Amino acid sequence: MSKIKYGENGRKSVIKGIDMIADAVKVTLGPKGRNVLLGRDFGSNHVTKDGVTVARDVISTDVFENIGVNLIRDVSIKTNEEAGDGTTTSIVLAHKMIHEGQKYISNGTDPVKMSRGMKIGSDMAVNYVQEKMSDQIGFDLNKLEQVSTISANNDPDLGKLIREAYEQVGKDGTIYVDKSNSNTYVEKISGIKIDRGMISQYFANKTENGRLVVEFQNPKILIVNDILSTASNYLISILQNSINSGRPILIIANDVVDQALELLVVNRIQKGINVAAIKSPGYGQVKADSLEDLAASLSATVISKESGTKFEDLKESWFGEADKVVIYKNSTIFFGVKSDQERVDKRMTMINSEAGEEGTTKYTLDRLEERKRLLNPGVAVIRIGVESDVEGMEVRDRVDDALSATKSALEMGVSPGGGVSYALASRYLQKFIDKKSKDKSFDRDVLDGVRVIAESLMEPFRAISFNAGIHPDLRIGTIKERAGKFYGYDFNANKKCEMIKSGIIDPTKVIVSSIKNSSSASSTFLTTECVICKDAPKDKDEDDKD
């Protein structure tokens, strides 16, 4: 049976769930934010400061409240997928925007017009941050260390580890986090990362920080330059090969669809065969070349019509090998690859020759650089050594956040941290509001939407301040912009400072994503007039009592 609530009554029921998740996550924000202990029915409990990890664990028994929980959780997950960090800030912003917006609606503001104003306000704030405060860092290892230190809860040791990892593999290198049985250290191993993930989530055999993951030890790797669509005897024989050898099978093909995909998934789920499939890297002719490059690095042979290799002629030597493969939603990492060095050298020579030809376009050069990375295996592994599983999960959460933050910083640069960028964007919007308040032609309800964004952008600084045990009104006056320099408060050292000079910086991409996603979700919710959800089903025992 469905339950229905209308208007303000419906929104208030959902807001209770929004309050629940925001209050749980908000305590983690800032250098003096606290941990959250996540209880587990089985295995070790989980201690974390990662906003999206906390958000995933919040569930309400009330169906309307749970809609609010899911709404805000989706905001944090989207920000995490886009920028890899800023999940807590996204929740803090969305929570404040919804409460501010609800206040204006209760006072008679048209929610549709207000939603339009919120879009105007968020776009203006994002443009202001990008144009006035963002600073491109290139491959500045000092700034990368500062970003990673802050994101890792102001842990300088973890910041140094991430810097060391980047020193070993470079700007575009792959960095992976794993546990260690001894000390914490960085190790460079032979490995490759490709931007292709599991074709079906049913291939997953474990979870990692709430994400479905495939992890294979010592797999056999089959590479096919074709689309697999039928449940052929050759595909069945490959599954039998996995059973006989006791080793997992990874299939890399242009695509796996229809009966072929069904065959693999059914055998994975019902028979427990360790099999997975990912799509080939590259596009068009680049795809064929990329497969040959990957095959050289894995000592494999590509099955393809062009080369005349066929499934019916499959030999054991055609399988590629790696010590370990980890497959995520959108990427795959091969560890300990066994390269055919003669083939690798030959293909690298061909690539360098093509890159040196006169008239080679930038597009072609970029694709050739991508192919080079397939032939030059190298992955930096940060190995975390801790006393307990609980501590290990907490440290890994912080390292994962820090790595994501550094990648975002490399992509879009950095801006003042500590809530300063949001606060300065709020002041910028307030000047716009003051100006438009005198313009009688500008719609008042639309302007209220801009006010919602302006007032909400102060909330990250307030939350950071409260978590440090200081009332924000006592420190808000430290936030200033003078001659292109940005000032605020260092809550870790308890002093005023110039933010960027002091290394208190946030990746611009994180700020942009958190503003956009929180504003979008909040404005959509505030225009909601009816909430419908299905009641939780009764237990059979309860029905018997009736």
Coordinates of C-alpha atoms in Angstrom, one line a residue:
M1 CA 0.0 0.0 0.0
S2 CA 1.2 3.5 -0.8
K3 CA 1.5 6.4 1.6
I4 CA 1.0 9.9 0.3
K5 CA 1.7 13.3 1.9
Y6 CA 1.2 16.7 0.4
G7 CA 2.8 20.2 0.5
E8 CA 4.7 21.4 3.6
N9 CA 3.6 18.3 5.6
G10 CA 5.3 16.0 3.1
R11 CA 8.4 18.1 2.8
K12 CA 8.8 18.3 6.6
S13 CA 8.5 14.5 6.9
V14 CA 11.3 14.1 4.4
I15 CA 13.4 16.8 6.1
K16 CA 13.5 14.8 9.3
G17 CA 15.6 12.2 7.4
I18 CA 17.7 14.9 5.8
D19 CA 18.5 16.2 9.4
M20 CA 19.3 12.7 10.5
I21 CA 22.0 12.1 7.9
A22 CA 23.4 15.7 7.9
D23 CA 23.8 15.6 11.7
A24 CA 25.7 12.3 11.5
V25 CA 28.0 13.5 8.7
K26 CA 28.6 17.1 9.8
V27 CA 30.7 16.2 12.9
T28 CA 33.5 14.9 10.6
L29 CA 34.1 18.3 8.8
G30 CA 37.3 20.2 9.2
P31 CA 40.7 19.7 10.9
K32 CA 39.1 19.1 14.3
G33 CA 36.2 17.1 13.0
R34 CA 35.5 13.8 14.8
N35 CA 35.3 10.2 13.7
V36 CA 32.1 8.2 13.3
L37 CA 31.9 4.6 14.5
L38 CA 29.9 2.4 12.1
G39 CA 28.7 -0.8 13.8
R40 CA 28.8 -4.1 11.9
D41 CA 26.8 -7.3 12.5
F42 CA 29.7 -9.3 11.3
G43 CA 33.4 -8.6 11.2
S44 CA 35.2 -5.5 12.5
N45 CA 33.4 -2.2 13.2
H46 CA 34.4 0.7 11.0
V47 CA 35.8 4.0 12.2
T48 CA 35.8 6.8 9.6
K49 CA 35.8 10.5 8.8
D50 CA 34.8 9.9 5.2
G51 CA 31.4 11.6 4.6
V52 CA 30.1 9.3 1.9
T53 CA 31.0 6.2 3.9
V54 CA 29.0 7.5 6.9
A55 CA 26.2 8.5 4.6
R56 CA 25.9 5.0 3.1
D57 CA 25.3 3.6 6.6
V58 CA 22.4 5.9 7.6
I59 CA 19.0 4.2 7.3
S60 CA 15.7 5.4 8.9
T61 CA 12.9 3.0 9.9
D62 CA 10.4 5.7 8.7
V63 CA 9.7 5.4 5.0
F64 CA 9.3 9.2 4.5
E65 CA 12.5 10.0 6.5
N66 CA 14.3 7.4 4.4
I67 CA 13.5 9.3 1.2
G68 CA 15.3 12.3 2.8
V69 CA 18.3 10.1 3.7
N70 CA 18.5 8.7 0.2
L71 CA 18.2 12.2 -1.4
I72 CA 21.2 13.6 0.5
R73 CA 23.2 10.4 0.2
D74 CA 22.9 10.7 -3.5
V75 CA 24.3 14.2 -3.4
S76 CA 27.4 13.0 -1.6
I77 CA 27.8 10.0 -3.8
K78 CA 27.6 12.1 -7.0
T79 CA 30.2 14.6 -5.7
N80 CA 32.4 11.6 -4.7
E81 CA 32.1 10.2 -8.2
E82 CA 32.9 13.5 -9.9
A83 CA 35.6 14.9 -7.6
G84 CA 36.5 12.1 -5.2
D85 CA 36.2 14.4 -2.1
G86 CA 33.9 17.1 -0.7
T87 CA 31.2 14.6 0.2
T88 CA 30.7 16.0 3.7
T89 CA 30.6 19.6 2.4
S90 CA 28.0 18.6 -0.2
I91 CA 25.7 17.3 2.6
V92 CA 26.3 20.3 4.8
L93 CA 25.4 22.6 1.9
A94 CA 22.3 20.7 0.8
H95 CA 21.0 20.5 4.3
K96 CA 21.3 24.2 4.8
M97 CA 19.9 25.1 1.4
I98 CA 16.8 22.9 2.0
H99 CA 16.2 24.5 5.4
E100 CA 16.7 28.1 4.1
G101 CA 14.5 27.3 1.1
Q102 CA 11.7 25.9 3.2
K103 CA 11.8 29.0 5.3
Y104 CA 11.2 31.2 2.3
I105 CA 8.5 29.0 0.9
S106 CA 6.7 29.1 4.3
N107 CA 6.8 32.9 4.0
G108 CA 5.1 32.9 0.6
T109 CA 8.0 32.6 -1.9
D110 CA 7.1 30.8 -5.2
P111 CA 9.2 27.6 -5.1
V112 CA 9.5 27.4 -8.9
K113 CA 10.8 30.9 -9.2
M114 CA 13.0 30.4 -6.1
S115 CA 14.5 27.3 -7.8
R116 CA 15.4 29.4 -10.8
G117 CA 17.1 31.9 -8.5
M118 CA 19.1 29.1 -6.8
K119 CA 20.4 28.0 -10.2
I120 CA 21.5 31.6 -10.9
G121 CA 23.2 31.8 -7.5
S122 CA 25.0 28.5 -7.7
D123 CA 26.3 29.3 -11.3
M124 CA 27.5 32.7 -10.1
A125 CA 29.3 31.2 -7.1
V126 CA 30.9 28.6 -9.2
N127 CA 32.1 31.1 -11.8
Y128 CA 33.4 33.4 -9.1
V129 CA 35.5 30.6 -7.5
Q130 CA 36.9 29.5 -10.8
E131 CA 37.7 32.9 -12.2
K132 CA 38.8 34.8 -9.0
M133 CA 40.2 32.2 -6.6
S134 CA 41.4 29.1 -8.5
D135 CA 45.1 28.6 -9.1
Q136 CA 46.5 26.0 -11.5
I137 CA 49.3 24.0 -9.8
G138 CA 50.7 22.0 -12.7
F139 CA 52.7 19.2 -11.2
D140 CA 53.8 21.1 -8.0
L141 CA 54.6 18.3 -5.6
N142 CA 54.6 20.8 -2.6
K143 CA 51.0 21.8 -3.3
L144 CA 50.0 18.2 -4.0
E145 CA 51.4 17.3 -0.6
Q146 CA 49.5 20.2 1.0
V147 CA 46.2 19.1 -0.6
S148 CA 46.7 15.4 0.4
T149 CA 47.7 16.4 4.0
I150 CA 44.5 18.4 4.5
S151 CA 42.3 15.8 2.9
A152 CA 43.9 13.1 5.0
N153 CA 42.6 14.9 8.2
N154 CA 45.8 17.0 8.5
D155 CA 48.1 14.0 8.7
P156 CA 51.5 15.1 7.3
D157 CA 52.8 11.6 7.2
L158 CA 50.1 10.5 4.8
G159 CA 50.7 13.7 2.8
K160 CA 54.4 12.8 2.4
L161 CA 53.5 9.2 1.4
I162 CA 51.2 10.4 -1.4
R163 CA 53.9 12.9 -2.6
E164 CA 56.4 10.0 -2.7
A165 CA 54.0 7.9 -4.7
Y166 CA 53.6 10.7 -7.3
E167 CA 57.3 11.2 -7.4
Q168 CA 57.6 7.5 -8.4
V169 CA 54.9 7.3 -11.1
G170 CA 54.5 10.9 -12.3
K171 CA 51.4 13.1 -12.9
D172 CA 49.4 10.5 -14.9
G173 CA 50.6 7.5 -13.0
T174 CA 48.5 5.0 -11.1
I175 CA 48.5 4.9 -7.3
Y176 CA 46.8 2.1 -5.4
V177 CA 46.3 1.6 -1.6
D178 CA 46.8 -1.8 0.0
K179 CA 47.4 -3.2 3.4
S180 CA 50.9 -4.1 4.8
N181 CA 51.8 -6.7 7.4
S182 CA 54.6 -4.4 8.7
N183 CA 55.3 -0.7 8.2
T184 CA 53.6 1.9 6.0
Y185 CA 55.6 2.5 2.9
V186 CA 55.4 3.2 -0.9
E187 CA 56.4 0.5 -3.4
K188 CA 56.6 0.8 -7.2
I189 CA 55.6 -2.4 -9.0
S190 CA 55.0 -3.5 -12.6
G191 CA 51.4 -2.7 -13.3
I192 CA 48.9 -1.1 -15.8
K193 CA 45.7 0.8 -15.4
I194 CA 43.0 1.1 -18.1
D195 CA 39.8 3.1 -18.0
R196 CA 37.5 0.2 -18.5
G197 CA 35.5 -1.4 -15.7
M198 CA 33.4 -4.5 -15.2
I199 CA 30.7 -5.0 -17.8
S200 CA 28.2 -6.4 -15.2
Q201 CA 28.2 -5.7 -11.4
Y202 CA 27.3 -9.4 -11.0
F203 CA 31.0 -10.2 -11.6
A204 CA 31.9 -8.5 -8.3
N205 CA 33.3 -10.8 -5.6
K206 CA 33.9 -8.2 -2.8
T207 CA 33.1 -4.7 -1.7
E208 CA 35.7 -1.9 -1.0
N209 CA 34.5 1.2 0.8
G210 CA 30.9 0.5 -0.3
R211 CA 32.0 -0.1 -3.9
L212 CA 31.5 -3.4 -5.8
V213 CA 34.9 -4.7 -6.9
V214 CA 36.3 -7.8 -8.7
E215 CA 39.6 -8.9 -7.2
F216 CA 41.4 -11.9 -8.8
Q217 CA 44.7 -13.4 -7.7
N218 CA 46.9 -14.9 -10.5
P219 CA 44.2 -14.8 -13.2
K220 CA 44.4 -16.1 -16.8
I221 CA 43.6 -13.2 -19.2
L222 CA 42.0 -13.7 -22.5
I223 CA 42.0 -10.8 -25.1
V224 CA 39.6 -10.8 -27.9
N225 CA 39.3 -8.2 -30.7
D226 CA 35.6 -8.9 -31.2
I227 CA 32.1 -8.7 -29.7
L228 CA 31.1 -11.8 -27.9
S229 CA 27.3 -12.4 -28.2
T230 CA 26.6 -16.1 -28.3
A231 CA 27.0 -18.9 -25.7
S232 CA 29.4 -20.8 -27.9
N233 CA 31.2 -24.1 -27.0
Y234 CA 34.4 -22.2 -27.1
L235 CA 33.2 -19.8 -24.3
I236 CA 32.0 -22.8 -22.3
S237 CA 35.4 -24.5 -22.7
I238 CA 37.1 -21.3 -21.3
L239 CA 34.9 -21.6 -18.2
Q240 CA 35.9 -25.3 -17.9
N241 CA 39.5 -24.2 -18.2
S242 CA 39.0 -22.0 -15.1
I243 CA 37.5 -24.9 -13.2
N244 CA 40.3 -27.3 -14.2
S245 CA 43.2 -24.9 -13.5
G246 CA 41.6 -23.4 -10.3
R247 CA 42.5 -19.9 -11.6
P248 CA 40.1 -17.0 -12.4
I249 CA 39.5 -16.0 -16.0
L250 CA 39.3 -12.3 -17.1
I251 CA 38.0 -11.7 -20.6
I252 CA 38.9 -8.5 -22.4
A253 CA 36.7 -8.0 -25.5
N254 CA 35.2 -5.2 -27.5
D255 CA 31.9 -6.0 -25.7
V256 CA 30.2 -9.0 -24.1
V257 CA 26.4 -9.0 -24.7
D258 CA 23.3 -11.2 -25.0
Q259 CA 23.7 -14.9 -24.5
A260 CA 27.5 -14.7 -23.9
L261 CA 27.0 -12.2 -21.0
E262 CA 24.2 -14.3 -19.6
L263 CA 26.4 -17.4 -19.7
L264 CA 29.2 -15.7 -17.8
V265 CA 26.9 -14.1 -15.2
V266 CA 25.0 -17.3 -14.5
N267 CA 28.2 -19.3 -14.1
R268 CA 29.6 -16.6 -11.8
I269 CA 26.5 -16.5 -9.6
Q270 CA 25.2 -20.0 -9.6
K271 CA 28.4 -22.1 -9.9
G272 CA 30.8 -19.6 -8.3
I273 CA 33.2 -19.6 -11.2
N274 CA 35.6 -16.7 -10.9
V275 CA 35.1 -15.1 -14.2
A276 CA 34.7 -11.4 -15.2
A277 CA 34.7 -9.4 -18.4
I278 CA 35.7 -5.8 -19.3
K279 CA 35.6 -3.8 -22.6
S280 CA 38.7 -3.2 -24.7
P281 CA 40.5 0.1 -24.2
G282 CA 40.5 2.7 -27.0
Y283 CA 38.3 3.3 -30.0
G284 CA 38.3 2.4 -33.7
Q285 CA 41.7 1.5 -35.1
V286 CA 43.3 2.8 -31.8
K287 CA 41.3 -0.1 -30.1
A288 CA 43.1 -2.8 -32.2
D289 CA 46.5 -1.2 -31.6
S290 CA 45.8 -0.8 -27.8
L291 CA 44.8 -4.4 -27.5
E292 CA 48.1 -5.5 -29.1
D293 CA 50.0 -3.1 -26.8
L294 CA 48.2 -4.5 -23.8
A295 CA 48.8 -8.1 -25.0
A296 CA 52.5 -7.4 -25.2
S297 CA 52.6 -6.1 -21.7
L298 CA 50.6 -9.2 -20.5
S299 CA 52.5 -11.7 -22.7
A300 CA 49.1 -12.6 -24.3
T301 CA 48.0 -13.3 -27.9
V302 CA 45.0 -11.3 -29.2
I303 CA 42.2 -13.4 -30.8
S304 CA 41.2 -11.5 -33.9
K305 CA 40.0 -12.0 -37.5
E306 CA 42.8 -9.7 -38.7
S307 CA 45.6 -11.8 -37.3
G308 CA 43.9 -15.1 -38.1
T309 CA 43.8 -16.4 -34.5
K310 CA 40.5 -18.2 -33.7
F311 CA 38.8 -19.5 -30.6
E312 CA 38.9 -23.0 -31.9
D313 CA 42.7 -22.8 -32.1
L314 CA 43.0 -21.4 -28.5
K315 CA 46.3 -22.4 -26.9
E316 CA 47.3 -22.1 -23.2
S317 CA 50.2 -19.8 -24.3
W318 CA 47.6 -17.2 -25.6
F319 CA 46.5 -16.4 -22.1
G320 CA 48.1 -13.3 -20.5
E321 CA 49.1 -13.3 -16.8
A322 CA 49.3 -10.9 -13.9
D323 CA 49.8 -11.5 -10.2
K324 CA 46.6 -9.7 -9.4
V325 CA 43.8 -7.8 -11.1
V326 CA 41.4 -5.4 -9.4
I327 CA 38.3 -4.3 -11.4
Y328 CA 36.1 -1.3 -10.4
K329 CA 33.1 0.3 -12.1
N330 CA 35.1 2.4 -14.5
S331 CA 38.7 1.1 -14.3
T332 CA 40.9 -1.9 -14.1
I333 CA 44.4 -2.3 -12.6
F334 CA 46.8 -5.1 -13.4
F335 CA 49.5 -5.8 -10.8
G336 CA 52.7 -7.8 -11.4
V337 CA 52.3 -8.1 -15.1
K338 CA 54.5 -10.5 -17.1
S339 CA 55.6 -8.5 -20.1
D340 CA 57.0 -9.9 -23.4
Q341 CA 59.8 -7.3 -23.5
E342 CA 60.8 -8.0 -27.1
R343 CA 57.3 -7.2 -28.3
V344 CA 57.0 -4.2 -25.9
D345 CA 60.3 -2.7 -27.3
K346 CA 59.2 -3.3 -30.9
R347 CA 55.8 -1.6 -30.4
M348 CA 57.3 1.3 -28.5
T349 CA 59.7 1.9 -31.4
M350 CA 56.7 1.9 -33.8
I351 CA 54.9 4.5 -31.6
N352 CA 57.9 6.8 -31.3
S353 CA 58.4 6.6 -35.1
E354 CA 54.8 7.6 -35.8
A355 CA 54.9 10.4 -33.2
G356 CA 58.0 11.8 -34.9
E357 CA 56.4 12.0 -38.3
E358 CA 55.8 15.5 -39.7
G359 CA 52.2 16.7 -39.6
T360 CA 51.1 14.3 -36.8
T361 CA 48.0 15.9 -35.2
K362 CA 47.6 16.6 -31.4
Y363 CA 44.8 14.1 -31.3
T364 CA 47.0 11.4 -32.7
L365 CA 49.9 12.4 -30.3
D366 CA 47.5 12.1 -27.3
R367 CA 46.4 8.7 -28.4
L368 CA 50.0 7.6 -28.9
E369 CA 50.8 8.8 -25.3
E370 CA 47.9 6.6 -24.0
R371 CA 49.3 3.6 -25.9
K372 CA 52.7 4.3 -24.4
R373 CA 51.3 4.0 -20.9
L374 CA 50.1 0.5 -21.8
L375 CA 53.6 -0.5 -22.7
N376 CA 55.4 1.2 -19.8
P377 CA 54.0 -0.7 -16.7
G378 CA 54.3 1.1 -13.4
V379 CA 52.0 1.4 -10.4
A380 CA 52.9 3.0 -7.0
V381 CA 51.3 1.0 -4.1
I382 CA 50.9 2.7 -0.8
R383 CA 51.0 -0.1 1.7
I384 CA 49.3 0.7 5.0
G385 CA 50.7 -1.0 8.1
V386 CA 48.4 -0.7 11.2
E387 CA 47.7 -2.6 14.5
S388 CA 44.1 -3.5 13.8
D389 CA 41.5 -3.9 11.0
V390 CA 39.4 -1.0 12.4
E391 CA 42.4 1.3 12.3
G392 CA 43.4 0.0 8.8
M393 CA 39.9 0.9 7.4
E394 CA 40.0 4.3 8.9
V395 CA 43.5 5.1 7.5
R396 CA 42.6 3.7 4.1
D397 CA 39.5 5.9 4.0
R398 CA 41.7 9.0 4.6
V399 CA 44.3 8.0 2.0
D400 CA 41.6 7.3 -0.6
D401 CA 40.1 10.7 0.1
A402 CA 43.6 12.4 -0.2
L403 CA 44.4 10.6 -3.5
S404 CA 41.1 11.7 -5.0
A405 CA 41.6 15.3 -3.8
T406 CA 45.1 15.4 -5.4
K407 CA 43.7 14.1 -8.7
S408 CA 41.0 16.8 -8.7
A409 CA 43.7 19.4 -7.9
L410 CA 45.8 18.3 -10.8
E411 CA 42.7 18.6 -13.1
M412 CA 41.3 22.0 -12.1
G413 CA 43.7 23.6 -9.7
V414 CA 43.3 24.7 -6.1
S415 CA 41.4 27.4 -4.2
P416 CA 41.5 28.7 -0.6
G417 CA 40.4 26.0 1.9
G418 CA 38.9 26.1 5.4
G419 CA 35.5 27.2 4.1
V420 CA 37.0 30.5 2.9
S421 CA 36.2 30.0 -0.9
Y422 CA 32.5 29.3 0.0
A423 CA 32.3 32.3 2.3
L424 CA 33.9 34.7 -0.2
A425 CA 31.5 33.4 -2.9
S426 CA 28.7 34.1 -0.4
R427 CA 29.8 37.7 0.0
Y428 CA 30.0 38.1 -3.8
L429 CA 26.4 36.9 -4.1
Q430 CA 25.4 39.3 -1.3
K431 CA 26.6 42.2 -3.3
F432 CA 24.6 41.0 -6.2
I433 CA 21.5 40.7 -3.9
D434 CA 22.0 44.2 -2.5
K435 CA 22.2 45.6 -6.0
K436 CA 19.2 43.8 -7.4
S437 CA 17.1 44.6 -4.3
K438 CA 17.0 48.2 -5.6
D439 CA 16.0 47.0 -9.1
K440 CA 12.1 46.8 -9.1
S441 CA 12.1 44.8 -12.4
F442 CA 14.0 41.9 -10.9
D443 CA 11.7 39.2 -9.5
R444 CA 11.6 39.1 -5.7
D445 CA 11.0 35.3 -5.6
V446 CA 14.0 34.7 -7.9
L447 CA 16.1 36.9 -5.7
D448 CA 15.1 34.8 -2.7
G449 CA 16.6 31.8 -4.5
V450 CA 19.9 33.6 -4.8
R451 CA 19.6 34.5 -1.0
V452 CA 19.3 30.8 -0.2
I453 CA 22.6 30.0 -1.9
A454 CA 24.3 33.0 -0.4
E455 CA 23.2 32.1 3.1
S456 CA 24.1 28.4 2.7
L457 CA 27.6 29.0 1.4
M458 CA 28.6 30.3 4.9
E459 CA 27.6 26.9 6.4
P460 CA 30.9 25.0 5.7
F461 CA 32.9 27.6 7.6
R462 CA 30.3 27.5 10.5
A463 CA 30.5 23.7 10.7
I464 CA 34.3 23.7 10.7
S465 CA 34.3 26.4 13.4
F466 CA 31.8 24.6 15.6
N467 CA 33.7 21.3 15.3
A468 CA 36.8 23.1 16.5
G469 CA 34.9 24.3 19.6
I470 CA 34.8 28.0 18.5
H471 CA 31.7 30.0 17.7
P472 CA 31.9 31.0 14.0
D473 CA 30.9 34.6 14.8
L474 CA 34.2 35.0 16.6
R475 CA 36.3 34.0 13.5
I476 CA 34.2 35.1 10.5
G477 CA 35.9 38.5 10.5
T478 CA 39.2 36.8 9.6
I479 CA 37.9 36.0 6.1
K480 CA 39.2 38.6 3.7
E481 CA 40.5 39.1 0.1
R482 CA 43.2 41.7 -0.5
A483 CA 45.1 42.2 -3.7
G484 CA 44.5 38.6 -4.9
K485 CA 45.4 37.1 -1.5
F486 CA 42.9 35.2 0.6
Y487 CA 42.8 35.3 4.4
G488 CA 41.0 33.2 6.9
Y489 CA 41.5 31.1 10.1
D490 CA 43.7 28.1 10.6
F491 CA 41.7 26.1 13.1
N492 CA 44.5 23.6 13.5
A493 CA 47.1 26.2 14.6
N494 CA 44.5 28.6 16.0
K495 CA 45.6 31.7 14.2
K496 CA 44.7 34.0 11.3
C497 CA 46.6 33.3 8.1
E498 CA 46.9 33.7 4.3
M499 CA 45.2 30.5 3.2
I500 CA 47.1 29.4 0.1
K501 CA 50.5 30.5 1.5
S502 CA 49.8 28.4 4.6
G503 CA 48.9 25.4 2.5
I504 CA 45.2 25.4 3.5
I505 CA 43.8 24.7 0.1
D506 CA 40.9 22.7 -1.5
P507 CA 40.8 21.3 -5.0
T508 CA 38.6 23.7 -7.1
K509 CA 36.8 20.7 -8.7
V510 CA 35.7 19.7 -5.2
I511 CA 34.3 23.1 -4.5
V512 CA 32.6 23.4 -7.8
S513 CA 31.0 19.9 -7.6
S514 CA 29.8 20.3 -4.1
I515 CA 28.0 23.7 -4.9
K516 CA 26.4 22.4 -8.1
N517 CA 25.2 19.0 -6.8
S518 CA 23.9 20.4 -3.5
S519 CA 22.0 23.2 -5.2
S520 CA 20.6 20.9 -7.9
A521 CA 19.2 18.4 -5.4
S522 CA 17.9 21.0 -3.0
S523 CA 16.1 23.1 -5.6
T524 CA 14.5 20.0 -7.0
F525 CA 13.3 18.9 -3.5
L526 CA 11.9 22.4 -2.7
T527 CA 9.6 22.3 -5.7
T528 CA 8.1 19.0 -4.5
E529 CA 4.5 19.2 -3.6
C530 CA 3.6 15.5 -3.2
V531 CA 5.6 12.6 -1.6
I532 CA 4.6 9.0 -2.3
C533 CA 6.2 5.9 -0.9
K534 CA 5.3 2.3 -0.3
D535 CA 4.7 1.3 3.3
A536 CA 7.1 -1.3 4.7
P537 CA 5.6 -4.8 4.3
K538 CA 4.2 -6.4 7.4
D539 CA 5.8 -9.6 8.9
K540 CA 3.7 -12.7 8.5
D541 CA 3.4 -13.0 12.3
E542 CA 1.8 -9.5 12.4
D543 CA -0.7 -10.5 9.7
D544 CA -1.6 -13.6 11.8
K545 CA -2.2 -11.5 14.8
D546 CA -4.6 -9.3 12.8

